[in-house]
Short mmCIF file of C-alpha atoms in Angstrom, two decimals:
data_model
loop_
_atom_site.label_atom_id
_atom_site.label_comp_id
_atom_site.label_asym_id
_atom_site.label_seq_id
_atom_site.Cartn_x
_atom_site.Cartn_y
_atom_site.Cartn_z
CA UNK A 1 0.00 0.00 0.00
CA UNK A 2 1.05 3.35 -0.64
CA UNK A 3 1.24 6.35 1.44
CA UNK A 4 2.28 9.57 1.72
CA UNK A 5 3.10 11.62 5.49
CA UNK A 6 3.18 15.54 6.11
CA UNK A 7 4.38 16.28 8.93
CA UNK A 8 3.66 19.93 9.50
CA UNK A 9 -0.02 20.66 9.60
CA UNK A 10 0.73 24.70 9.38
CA UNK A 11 3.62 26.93 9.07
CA UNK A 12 3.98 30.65 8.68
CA UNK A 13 6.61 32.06 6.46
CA UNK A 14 7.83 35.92 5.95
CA UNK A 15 6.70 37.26 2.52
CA UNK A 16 10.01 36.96 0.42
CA UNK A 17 11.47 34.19 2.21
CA UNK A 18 11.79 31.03 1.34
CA UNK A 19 10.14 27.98 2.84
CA UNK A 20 10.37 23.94 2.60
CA UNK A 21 7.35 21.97 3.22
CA UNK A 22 8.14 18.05 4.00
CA UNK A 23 6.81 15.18 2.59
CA UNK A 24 7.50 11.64 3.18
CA UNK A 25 6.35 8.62 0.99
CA UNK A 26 6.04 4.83 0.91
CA UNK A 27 5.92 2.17 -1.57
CA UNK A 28 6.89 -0.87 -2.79
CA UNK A 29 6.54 -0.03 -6.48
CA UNK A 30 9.60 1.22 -8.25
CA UNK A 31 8.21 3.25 -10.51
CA UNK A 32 5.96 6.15 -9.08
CA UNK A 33 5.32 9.75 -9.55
CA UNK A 34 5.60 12.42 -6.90
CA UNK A 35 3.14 15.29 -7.28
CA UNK A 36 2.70 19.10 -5.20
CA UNK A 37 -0.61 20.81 -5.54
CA UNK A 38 -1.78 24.07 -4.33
CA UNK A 39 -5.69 24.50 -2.55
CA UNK A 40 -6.51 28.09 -1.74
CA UNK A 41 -9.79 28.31 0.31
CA UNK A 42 -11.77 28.55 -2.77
CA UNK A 43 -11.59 24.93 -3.25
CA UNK A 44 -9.43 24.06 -6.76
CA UNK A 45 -6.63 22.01 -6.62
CA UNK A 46 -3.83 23.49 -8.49
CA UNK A 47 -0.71 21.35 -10.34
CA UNK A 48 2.45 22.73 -8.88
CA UNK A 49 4.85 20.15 -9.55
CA UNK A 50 6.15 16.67 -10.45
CA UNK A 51 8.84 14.34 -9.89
CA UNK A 52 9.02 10.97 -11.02
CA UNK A 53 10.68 7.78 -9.44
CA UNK A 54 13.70 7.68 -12.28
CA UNK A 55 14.71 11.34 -12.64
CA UNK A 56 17.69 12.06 -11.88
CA UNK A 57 17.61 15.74 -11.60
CA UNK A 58 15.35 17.42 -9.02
CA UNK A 59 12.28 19.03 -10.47
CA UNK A 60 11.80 23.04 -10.89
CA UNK A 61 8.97 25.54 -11.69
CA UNK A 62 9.52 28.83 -11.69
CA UNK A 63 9.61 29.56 -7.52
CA UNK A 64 8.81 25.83 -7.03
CA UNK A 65 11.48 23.42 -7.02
CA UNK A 66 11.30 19.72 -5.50
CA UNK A 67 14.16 18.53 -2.89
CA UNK A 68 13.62 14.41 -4.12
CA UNK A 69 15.63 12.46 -1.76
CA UNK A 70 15.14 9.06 -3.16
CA UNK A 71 16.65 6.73 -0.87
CA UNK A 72 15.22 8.73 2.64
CA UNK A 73 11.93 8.59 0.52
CA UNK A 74 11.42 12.25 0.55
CA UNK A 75 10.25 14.67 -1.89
CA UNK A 76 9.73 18.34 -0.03
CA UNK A 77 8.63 21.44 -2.12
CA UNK A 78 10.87 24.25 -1.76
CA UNK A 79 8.96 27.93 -2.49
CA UNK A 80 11.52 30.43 -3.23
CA UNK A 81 10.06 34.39 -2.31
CA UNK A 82 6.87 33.66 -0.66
CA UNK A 83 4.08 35.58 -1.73
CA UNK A 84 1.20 36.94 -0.04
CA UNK A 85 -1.27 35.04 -2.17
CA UNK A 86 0.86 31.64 -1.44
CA UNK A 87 -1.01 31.19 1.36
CA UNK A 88 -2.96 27.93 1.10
CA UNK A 89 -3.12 24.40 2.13
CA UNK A 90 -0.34 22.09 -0.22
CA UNK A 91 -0.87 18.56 -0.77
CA UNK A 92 1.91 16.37 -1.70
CA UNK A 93 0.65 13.22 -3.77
CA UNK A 94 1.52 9.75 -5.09
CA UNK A 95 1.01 7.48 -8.21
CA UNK A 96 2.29 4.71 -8.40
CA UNK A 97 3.16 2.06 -10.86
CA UNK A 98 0.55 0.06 -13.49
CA UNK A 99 -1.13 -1.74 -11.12
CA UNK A 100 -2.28 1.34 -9.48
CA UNK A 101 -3.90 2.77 -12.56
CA UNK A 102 -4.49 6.60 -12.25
CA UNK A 103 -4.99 6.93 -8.48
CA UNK A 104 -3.47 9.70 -6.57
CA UNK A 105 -2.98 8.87 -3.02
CA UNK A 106 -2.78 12.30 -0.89
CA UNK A 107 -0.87 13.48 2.36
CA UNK A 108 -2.58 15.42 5.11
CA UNK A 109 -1.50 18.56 3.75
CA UNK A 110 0.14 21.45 5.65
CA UNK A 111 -1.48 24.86 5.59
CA UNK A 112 1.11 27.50 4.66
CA UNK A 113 0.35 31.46 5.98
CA UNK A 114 3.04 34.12 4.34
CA UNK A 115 3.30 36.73 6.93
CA UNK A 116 3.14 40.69 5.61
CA UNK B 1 -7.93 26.05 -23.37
CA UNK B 2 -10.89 25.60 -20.98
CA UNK B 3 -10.08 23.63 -17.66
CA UNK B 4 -12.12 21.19 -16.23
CA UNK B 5 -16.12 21.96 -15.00
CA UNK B 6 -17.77 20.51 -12.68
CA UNK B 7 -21.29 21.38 -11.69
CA UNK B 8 -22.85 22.31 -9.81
CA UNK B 9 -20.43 24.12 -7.65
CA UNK B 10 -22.70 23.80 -4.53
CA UNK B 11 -25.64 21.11 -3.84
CA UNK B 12 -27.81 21.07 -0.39
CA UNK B 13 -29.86 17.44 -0.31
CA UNK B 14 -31.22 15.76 3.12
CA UNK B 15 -30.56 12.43 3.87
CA UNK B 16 -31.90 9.35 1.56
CA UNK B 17 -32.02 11.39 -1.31
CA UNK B 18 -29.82 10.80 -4.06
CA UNK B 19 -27.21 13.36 -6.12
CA UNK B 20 -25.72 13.23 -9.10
CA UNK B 21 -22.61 15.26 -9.62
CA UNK B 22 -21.13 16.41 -13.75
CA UNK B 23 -17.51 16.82 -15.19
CA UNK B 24 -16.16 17.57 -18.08
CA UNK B 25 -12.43 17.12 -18.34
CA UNK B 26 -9.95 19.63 -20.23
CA UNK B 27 -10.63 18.77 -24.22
CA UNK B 28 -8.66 15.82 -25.02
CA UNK B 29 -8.48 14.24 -22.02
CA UNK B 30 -9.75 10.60 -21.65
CA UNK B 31 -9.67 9.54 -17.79
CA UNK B 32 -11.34 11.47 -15.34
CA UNK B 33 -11.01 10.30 -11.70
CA UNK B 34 -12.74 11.51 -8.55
CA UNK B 35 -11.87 12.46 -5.00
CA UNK B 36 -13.82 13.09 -1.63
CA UNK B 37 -12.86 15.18 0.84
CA UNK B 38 -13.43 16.11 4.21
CA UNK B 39 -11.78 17.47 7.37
CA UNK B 40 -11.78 13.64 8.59
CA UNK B 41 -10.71 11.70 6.30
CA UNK B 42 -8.87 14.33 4.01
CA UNK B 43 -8.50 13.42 -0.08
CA UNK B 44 -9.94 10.08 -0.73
CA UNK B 45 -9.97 8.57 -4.35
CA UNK B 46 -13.18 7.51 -5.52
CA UNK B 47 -12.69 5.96 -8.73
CA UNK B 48 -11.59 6.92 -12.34
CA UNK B 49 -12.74 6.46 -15.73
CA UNK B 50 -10.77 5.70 -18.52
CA UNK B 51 -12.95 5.36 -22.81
CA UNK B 52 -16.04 4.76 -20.90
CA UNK B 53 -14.87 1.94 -18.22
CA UNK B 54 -13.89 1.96 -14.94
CA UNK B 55 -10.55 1.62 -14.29
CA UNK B 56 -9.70 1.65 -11.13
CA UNK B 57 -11.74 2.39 -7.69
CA UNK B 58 -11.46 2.90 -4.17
CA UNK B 59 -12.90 1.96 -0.94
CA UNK B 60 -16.21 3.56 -1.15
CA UNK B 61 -19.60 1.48 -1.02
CA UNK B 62 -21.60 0.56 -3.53
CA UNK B 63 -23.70 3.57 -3.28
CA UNK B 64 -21.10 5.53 -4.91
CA UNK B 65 -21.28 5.10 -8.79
CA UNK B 66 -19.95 6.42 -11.57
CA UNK B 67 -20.04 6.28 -15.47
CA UNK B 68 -18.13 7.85 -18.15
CA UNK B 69 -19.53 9.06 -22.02
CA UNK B 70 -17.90 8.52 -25.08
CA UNK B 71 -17.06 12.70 -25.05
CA UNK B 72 -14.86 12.10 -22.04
CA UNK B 73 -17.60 13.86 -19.76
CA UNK B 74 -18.31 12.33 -16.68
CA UNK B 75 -20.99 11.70 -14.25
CA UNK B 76 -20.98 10.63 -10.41
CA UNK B 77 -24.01 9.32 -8.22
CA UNK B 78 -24.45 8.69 -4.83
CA UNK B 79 -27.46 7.24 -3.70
CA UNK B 80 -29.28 7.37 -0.26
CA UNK B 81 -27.37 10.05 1.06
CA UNK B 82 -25.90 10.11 4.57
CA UNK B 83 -24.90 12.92 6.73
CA UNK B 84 -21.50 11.61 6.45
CA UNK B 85 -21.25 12.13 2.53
CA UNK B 86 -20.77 16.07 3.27
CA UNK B 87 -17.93 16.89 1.41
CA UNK B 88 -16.00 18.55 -1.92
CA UNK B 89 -16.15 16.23 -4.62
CA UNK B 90 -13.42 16.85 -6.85
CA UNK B 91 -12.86 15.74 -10.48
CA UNK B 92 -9.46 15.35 -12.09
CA UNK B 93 -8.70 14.89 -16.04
CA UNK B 94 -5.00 13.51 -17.31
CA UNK B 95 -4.35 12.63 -21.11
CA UNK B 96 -4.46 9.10 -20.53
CA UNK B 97 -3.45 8.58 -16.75
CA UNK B 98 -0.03 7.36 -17.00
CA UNK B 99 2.58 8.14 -14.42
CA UNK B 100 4.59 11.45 -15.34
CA UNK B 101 0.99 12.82 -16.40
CA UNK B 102 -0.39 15.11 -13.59
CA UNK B 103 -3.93 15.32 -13.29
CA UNK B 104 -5.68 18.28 -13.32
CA UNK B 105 -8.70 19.27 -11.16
CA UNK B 106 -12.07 21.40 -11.18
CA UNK B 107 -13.38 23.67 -8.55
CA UNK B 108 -14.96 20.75 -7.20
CA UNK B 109 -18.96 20.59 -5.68
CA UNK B 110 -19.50 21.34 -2.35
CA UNK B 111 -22.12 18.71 -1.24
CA UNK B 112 -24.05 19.38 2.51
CA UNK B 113 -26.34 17.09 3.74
CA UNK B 114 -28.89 18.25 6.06
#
């Protein structure tokens, strides 16, 4: 079975700093994707970011970048110059392999506040 | 390019009714999969649709059901409702659902059972 463990249920971050938000995974397949997505209180999940199992260069978009430590089983998402309008709840998510077919399995999320 | 709708946005039922719940994924996109969640339980997956079958599905009773058209657009129902259904049902579209492709989601429906 797969999951996926956040440890930090909130944080607060000064605007223009930068801030790491953790995310553990576990499964036994060995090929998996790694995905970060973005839910302001309006509801929609937004795509950050993705990693999969067999790249060997961590992932970047624009102030997002992904810290993938393979072999702790980590894949935290690094935002570069918080922004006001950064504040949100962020969901790190799974997929795994074939015999998991499209399913994303979800973290708890951690609820980030950027500070004025 | 449009993104993906679901409607309605919010629904109000009491319980025993029943609720069906729309999507239409981005244009082009052939599996749609959907999620509940709630302050319990956070994001659960539901099941997903891939050309009109069922692909793959989670642990939800049989009460939850789902079909897909041959447009891509798809439909969820949830029969005798409980208070315990409360919660934003999100739909997600990918090209065709393989691993490096990241799914995309609506705005969700906010479901409240009274």
């Amino acid at each position: 079975a797969q999951k996926i463990t956040q440890t930090q249920p909130g944080m607060f971050v000064q605007e223009k700093e930068a801030v790491t938000l953790d995310c553990t995974y576990d499964t036994s397949d060995p090929s998996y994707g790694l995905f970060w997505y973005k839910q302001p209180s309006s509801g929609e999940m937004i795509f950050l970011i993705y990693q999969g199992s067999y790249d060997q260069q961590n992932a970047t978009e624009g102030r997002y970048s992904l810290n993938f430590q393979k072999a702790r089983k980590s894949a935290n998402l690094v935002i570069s110059a918080s922004q006001l309008g950064d504040s949100a709840m962020y969901f790190c998510a799974m997929r795994g392999g074939n015999n998991a077919g499209n399913m994303l399995t979800f973290g708890g999320g951690t609820r980030l506040m950027v500070k004025p | 390019k449009a993104g993906v709708t679901q409607t309605p946005r919010y629904l109000i039922k009491t319980r025993g009714q029943q609720v069906t719940l729309s999507c239409s994924p981005i244009s082009g996109h052939r599996s749609v999969s959907w999620y509940q969640q709630t302050p319990g339980q956070g994001l659960q997956f539901l099941f997903e649709y891939f050309s009109e079958t069922q692909r793959n599905k989670g642990n939800f009773p049989g009460r939850f059901s789902g079909r897909q058209f041959s447009n891509s657009r798809s439909e969820m129902n949830v029969s005798t409702l409980e208070l315990g259904d409360s919660a934003l049902y999100l739909c997600a579209s990918s090209l065709t659902g393989v691993t490096n492709q990241p799914q995309h989601f609506g705005d969700g429906t906010r479901l409240s059972i009274l």
